[in-house]
PDB file of C-alpha atoms in Angstrom:
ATOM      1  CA  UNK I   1      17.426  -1.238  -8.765  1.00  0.00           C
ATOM      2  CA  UNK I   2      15.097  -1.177 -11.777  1.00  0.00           C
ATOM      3  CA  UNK I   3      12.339  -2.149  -9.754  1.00  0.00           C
ATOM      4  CA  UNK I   4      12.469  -0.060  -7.259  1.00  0.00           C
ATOM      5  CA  UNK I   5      12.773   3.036  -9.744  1.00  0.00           C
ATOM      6  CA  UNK I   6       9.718   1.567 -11.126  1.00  0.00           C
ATOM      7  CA  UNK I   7       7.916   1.038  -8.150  1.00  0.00           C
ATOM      8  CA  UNK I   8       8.713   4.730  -6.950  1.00  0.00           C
ATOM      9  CA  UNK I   9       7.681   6.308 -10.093  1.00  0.00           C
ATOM     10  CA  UNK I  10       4.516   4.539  -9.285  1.00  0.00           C
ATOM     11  CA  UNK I  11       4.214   5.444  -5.806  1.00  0.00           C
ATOM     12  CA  UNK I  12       4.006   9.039  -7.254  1.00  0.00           C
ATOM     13  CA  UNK I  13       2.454   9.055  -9.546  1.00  0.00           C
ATOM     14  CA  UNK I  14      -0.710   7.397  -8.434  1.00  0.00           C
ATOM     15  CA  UNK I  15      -0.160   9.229  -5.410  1.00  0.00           C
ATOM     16  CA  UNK I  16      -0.065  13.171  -6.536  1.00  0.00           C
ATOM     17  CA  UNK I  17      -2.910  11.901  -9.137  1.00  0.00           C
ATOM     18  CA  UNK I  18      -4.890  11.142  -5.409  1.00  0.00           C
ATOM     19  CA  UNK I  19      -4.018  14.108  -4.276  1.00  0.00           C
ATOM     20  CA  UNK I  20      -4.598  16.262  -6.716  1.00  0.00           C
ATOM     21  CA  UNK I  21      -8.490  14.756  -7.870  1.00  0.00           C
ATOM     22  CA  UNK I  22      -9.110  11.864  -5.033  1.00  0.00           C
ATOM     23  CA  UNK I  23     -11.507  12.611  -1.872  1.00  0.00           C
ATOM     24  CA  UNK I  24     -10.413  12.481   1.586  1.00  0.00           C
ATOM     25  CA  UNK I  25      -9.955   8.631   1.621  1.00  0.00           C
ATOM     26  CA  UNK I  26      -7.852   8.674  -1.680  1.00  0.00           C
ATOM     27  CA  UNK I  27      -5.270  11.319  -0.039  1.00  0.00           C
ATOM     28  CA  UNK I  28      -4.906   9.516   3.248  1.00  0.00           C
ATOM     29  CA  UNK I  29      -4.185   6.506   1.631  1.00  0.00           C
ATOM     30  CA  UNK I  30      -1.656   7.965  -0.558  1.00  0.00           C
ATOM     31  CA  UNK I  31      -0.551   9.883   1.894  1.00  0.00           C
ATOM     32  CA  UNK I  32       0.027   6.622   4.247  1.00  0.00           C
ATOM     33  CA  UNK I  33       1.352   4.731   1.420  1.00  0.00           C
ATOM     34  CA  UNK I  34       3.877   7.789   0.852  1.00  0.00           C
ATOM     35  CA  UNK I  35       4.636   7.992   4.514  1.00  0.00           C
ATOM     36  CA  UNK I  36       4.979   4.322   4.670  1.00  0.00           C
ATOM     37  CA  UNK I  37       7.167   3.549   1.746  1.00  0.00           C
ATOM     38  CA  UNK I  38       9.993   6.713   3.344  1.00  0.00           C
ATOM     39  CA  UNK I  39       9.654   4.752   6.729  1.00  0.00           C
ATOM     40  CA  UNK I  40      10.315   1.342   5.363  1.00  0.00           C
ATOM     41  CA  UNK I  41      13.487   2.312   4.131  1.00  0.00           C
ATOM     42  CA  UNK I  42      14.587   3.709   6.967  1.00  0.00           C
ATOM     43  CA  UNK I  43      13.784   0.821   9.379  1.00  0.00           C
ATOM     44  CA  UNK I  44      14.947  -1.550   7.174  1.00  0.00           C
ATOM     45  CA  UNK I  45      18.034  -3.835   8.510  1.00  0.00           C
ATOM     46  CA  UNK I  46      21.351  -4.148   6.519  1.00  0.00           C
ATOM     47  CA  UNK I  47      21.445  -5.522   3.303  1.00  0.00           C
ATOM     48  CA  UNK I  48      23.202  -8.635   4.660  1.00  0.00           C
ATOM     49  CA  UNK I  49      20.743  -9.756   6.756  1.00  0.00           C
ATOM     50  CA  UNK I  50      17.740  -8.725   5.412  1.00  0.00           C
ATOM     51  CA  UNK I  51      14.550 -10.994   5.542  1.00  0.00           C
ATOM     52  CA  UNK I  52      16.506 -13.587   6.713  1.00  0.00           C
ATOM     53  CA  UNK I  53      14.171 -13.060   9.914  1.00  0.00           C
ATOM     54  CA  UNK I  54      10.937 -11.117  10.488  1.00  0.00           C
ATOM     55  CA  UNK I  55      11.843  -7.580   9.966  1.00  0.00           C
ATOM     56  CA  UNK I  56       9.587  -6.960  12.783  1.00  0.00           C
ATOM     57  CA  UNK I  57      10.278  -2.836  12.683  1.00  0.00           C
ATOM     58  CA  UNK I  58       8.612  -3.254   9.166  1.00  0.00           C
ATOM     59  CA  UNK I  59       5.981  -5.287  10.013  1.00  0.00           C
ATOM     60  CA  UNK I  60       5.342  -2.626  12.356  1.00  0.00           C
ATOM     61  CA  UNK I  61       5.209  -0.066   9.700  1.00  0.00           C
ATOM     62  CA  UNK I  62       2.631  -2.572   7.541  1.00  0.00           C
ATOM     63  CA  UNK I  63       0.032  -2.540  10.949  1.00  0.00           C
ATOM     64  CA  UNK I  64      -0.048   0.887  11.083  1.00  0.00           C
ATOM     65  CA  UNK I  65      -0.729   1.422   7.406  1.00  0.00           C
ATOM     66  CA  UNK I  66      -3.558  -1.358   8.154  1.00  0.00           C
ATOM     67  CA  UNK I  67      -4.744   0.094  10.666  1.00  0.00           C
ATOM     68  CA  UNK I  68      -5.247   3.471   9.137  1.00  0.00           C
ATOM     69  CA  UNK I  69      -6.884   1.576   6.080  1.00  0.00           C
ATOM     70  CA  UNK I  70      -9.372  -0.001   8.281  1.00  0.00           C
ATOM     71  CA  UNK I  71     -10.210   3.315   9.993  1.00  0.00           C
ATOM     72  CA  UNK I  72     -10.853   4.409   6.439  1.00  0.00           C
ATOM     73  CA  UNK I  73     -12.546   1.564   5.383  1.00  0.00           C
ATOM     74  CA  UNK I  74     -15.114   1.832   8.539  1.00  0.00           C
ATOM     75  CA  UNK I  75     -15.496   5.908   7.881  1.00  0.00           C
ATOM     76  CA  UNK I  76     -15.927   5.797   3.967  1.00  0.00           C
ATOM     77  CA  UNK I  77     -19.008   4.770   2.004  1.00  0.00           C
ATOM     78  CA  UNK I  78     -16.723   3.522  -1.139  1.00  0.00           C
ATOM     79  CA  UNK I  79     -15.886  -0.191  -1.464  1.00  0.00           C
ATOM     80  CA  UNK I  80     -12.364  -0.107  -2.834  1.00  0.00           C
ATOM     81  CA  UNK I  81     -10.862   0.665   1.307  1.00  0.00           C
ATOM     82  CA  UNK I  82     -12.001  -3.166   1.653  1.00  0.00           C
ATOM     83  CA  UNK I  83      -9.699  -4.106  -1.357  1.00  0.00           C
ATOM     84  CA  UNK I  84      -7.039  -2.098   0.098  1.00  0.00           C
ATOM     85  CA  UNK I  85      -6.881  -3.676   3.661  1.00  0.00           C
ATOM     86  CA  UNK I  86      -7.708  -7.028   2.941  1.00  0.00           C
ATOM     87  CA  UNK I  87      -4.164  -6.328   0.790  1.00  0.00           C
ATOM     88  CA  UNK I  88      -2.358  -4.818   3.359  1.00  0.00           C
ATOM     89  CA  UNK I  89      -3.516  -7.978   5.632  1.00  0.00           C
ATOM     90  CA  UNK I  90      -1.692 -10.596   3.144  1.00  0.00           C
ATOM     91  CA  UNK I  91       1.143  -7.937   3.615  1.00  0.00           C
ATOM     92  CA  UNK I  92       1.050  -8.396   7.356  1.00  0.00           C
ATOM     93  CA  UNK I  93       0.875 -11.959   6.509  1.00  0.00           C
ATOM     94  CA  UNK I  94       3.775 -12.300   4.339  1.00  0.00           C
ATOM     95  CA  UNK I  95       5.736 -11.442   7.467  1.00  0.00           C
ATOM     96  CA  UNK I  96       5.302 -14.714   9.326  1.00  0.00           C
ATOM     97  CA  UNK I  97       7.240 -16.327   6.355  1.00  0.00           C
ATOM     98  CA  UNK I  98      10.111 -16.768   8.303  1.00  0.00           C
ATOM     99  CA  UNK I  99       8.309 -19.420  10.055  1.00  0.00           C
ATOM    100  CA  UNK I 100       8.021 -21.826   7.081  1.00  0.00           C
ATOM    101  CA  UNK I 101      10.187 -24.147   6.580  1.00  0.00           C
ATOM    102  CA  UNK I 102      13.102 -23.438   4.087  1.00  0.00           C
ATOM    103  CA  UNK I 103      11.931 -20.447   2.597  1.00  0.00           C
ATOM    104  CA  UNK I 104      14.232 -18.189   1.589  1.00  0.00           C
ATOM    105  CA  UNK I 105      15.213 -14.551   2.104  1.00  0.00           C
ATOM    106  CA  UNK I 106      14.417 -13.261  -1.191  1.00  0.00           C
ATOM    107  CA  UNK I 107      10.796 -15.293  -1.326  1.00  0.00           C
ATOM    108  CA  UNK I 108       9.841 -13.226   1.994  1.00  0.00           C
ATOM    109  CA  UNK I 109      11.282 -10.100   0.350  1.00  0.00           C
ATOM    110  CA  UNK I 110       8.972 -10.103  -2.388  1.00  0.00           C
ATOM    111  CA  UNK I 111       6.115 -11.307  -0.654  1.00  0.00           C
ATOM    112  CA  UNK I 112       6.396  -8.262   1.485  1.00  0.00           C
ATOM    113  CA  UNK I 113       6.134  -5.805  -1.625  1.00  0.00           C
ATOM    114  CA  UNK I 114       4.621  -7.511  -3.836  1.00  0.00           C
ATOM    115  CA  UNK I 115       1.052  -6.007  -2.836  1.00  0.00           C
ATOM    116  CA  UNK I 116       1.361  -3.032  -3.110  1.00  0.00           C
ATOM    117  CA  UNK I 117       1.464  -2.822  -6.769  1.00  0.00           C
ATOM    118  CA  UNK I 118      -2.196  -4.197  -6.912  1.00  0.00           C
ATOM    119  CA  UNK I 119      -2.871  -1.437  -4.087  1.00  0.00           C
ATOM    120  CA  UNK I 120      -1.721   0.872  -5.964  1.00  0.00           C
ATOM    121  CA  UNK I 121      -3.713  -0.025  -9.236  1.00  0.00           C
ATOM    122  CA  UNK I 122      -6.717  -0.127  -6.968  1.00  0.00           C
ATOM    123  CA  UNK I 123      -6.118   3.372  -5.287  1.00  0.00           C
ATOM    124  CA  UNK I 124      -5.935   4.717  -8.953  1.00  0.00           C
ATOM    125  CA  UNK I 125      -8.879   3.181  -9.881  1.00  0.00           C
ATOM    126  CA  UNK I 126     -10.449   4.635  -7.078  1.00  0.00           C
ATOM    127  CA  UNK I 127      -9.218   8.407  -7.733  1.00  0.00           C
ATOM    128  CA  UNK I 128     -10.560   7.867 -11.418  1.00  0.00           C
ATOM    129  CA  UNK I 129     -13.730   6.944 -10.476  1.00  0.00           C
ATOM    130  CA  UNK I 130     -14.505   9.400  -7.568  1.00  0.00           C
ATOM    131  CA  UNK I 131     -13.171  12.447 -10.008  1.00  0.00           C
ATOM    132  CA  UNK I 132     -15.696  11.213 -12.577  1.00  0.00           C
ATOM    133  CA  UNK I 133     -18.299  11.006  -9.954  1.00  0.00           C
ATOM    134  CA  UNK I 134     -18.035  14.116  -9.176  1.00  0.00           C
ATOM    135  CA  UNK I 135     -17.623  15.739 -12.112  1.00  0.00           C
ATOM    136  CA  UNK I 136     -20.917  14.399 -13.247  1.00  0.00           C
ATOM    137  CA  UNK I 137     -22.470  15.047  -9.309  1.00  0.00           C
ATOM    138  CA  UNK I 138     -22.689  11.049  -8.324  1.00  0.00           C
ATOM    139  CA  UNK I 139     -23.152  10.377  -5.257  1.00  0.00           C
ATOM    140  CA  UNK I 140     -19.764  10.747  -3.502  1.00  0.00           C
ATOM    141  CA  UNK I 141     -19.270  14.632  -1.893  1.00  0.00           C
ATOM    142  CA  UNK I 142     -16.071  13.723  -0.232  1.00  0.00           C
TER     143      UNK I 142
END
């Protein structure tokens, strides 16, 4: 429970910071990690099965946040989208876990979350340095 309270204070914090200074790429990435994170839960399957196989409705979820950070990545000039997706492809990744032999539930569990911590360091990162940018007229006018 802690960690998801931790996790979620986060998730918004790094994500209204994005909003509120980032560029176009920093809010749809916050926005698709926000979106994202709501539809995860929701798709999730019971507590007593979960990750015991590939939760294939989240995996679905993951793609479409990859996707979105690749269409970013190929629009934007910055470098950190590349962090990002190459991220959210060990995400996508994570899934086939299952697949090993003998790994268990909770390994495949944390696998799946456990990058988006770094993704969310990265994102703030990013909204840091494009508000300094810009308050100082670098190079980024996004």
């Amino acid at each position: 429970m802690i960690r998801q309270l931790l996790y979620g204070a986060l998730m918004w914090a790094v994500c209204l910071y994005a909003f509120f200074r980032g560029g176009w790429a920093e809010r749809v990435t916050a926005g698709s990690i926000l979106i994202a994170t709501y539809v995860t839960v929701l798709v999730l399957s019971p507590l007593a099965v979960r990750y015991q196989f590939v939760e294939l409705p989240v995996m679905a979820v993951d793609t479409i946040v990859l996707f979105v950070l690749v269409g970013i990545s190929l629009k934007s000039e910055k470098f950190w989208p590349l962090w990002l997706t190459a991220m959210q492809g060990l995400t996508i990744l994570s899934h086939l876990a299952p697949y090993v032999p003998h790994v268990l539930p909770w390994a495949y569990g944390n696998a799946v979350a456990v990058w988006i911590y770094p993704m969310l360091i990265v994102l703030a990162f990013a909204v840091h340095f494009h508000h300094r940018n810009r308050k100082v007229g670098g190079s980024f006018t996004d």
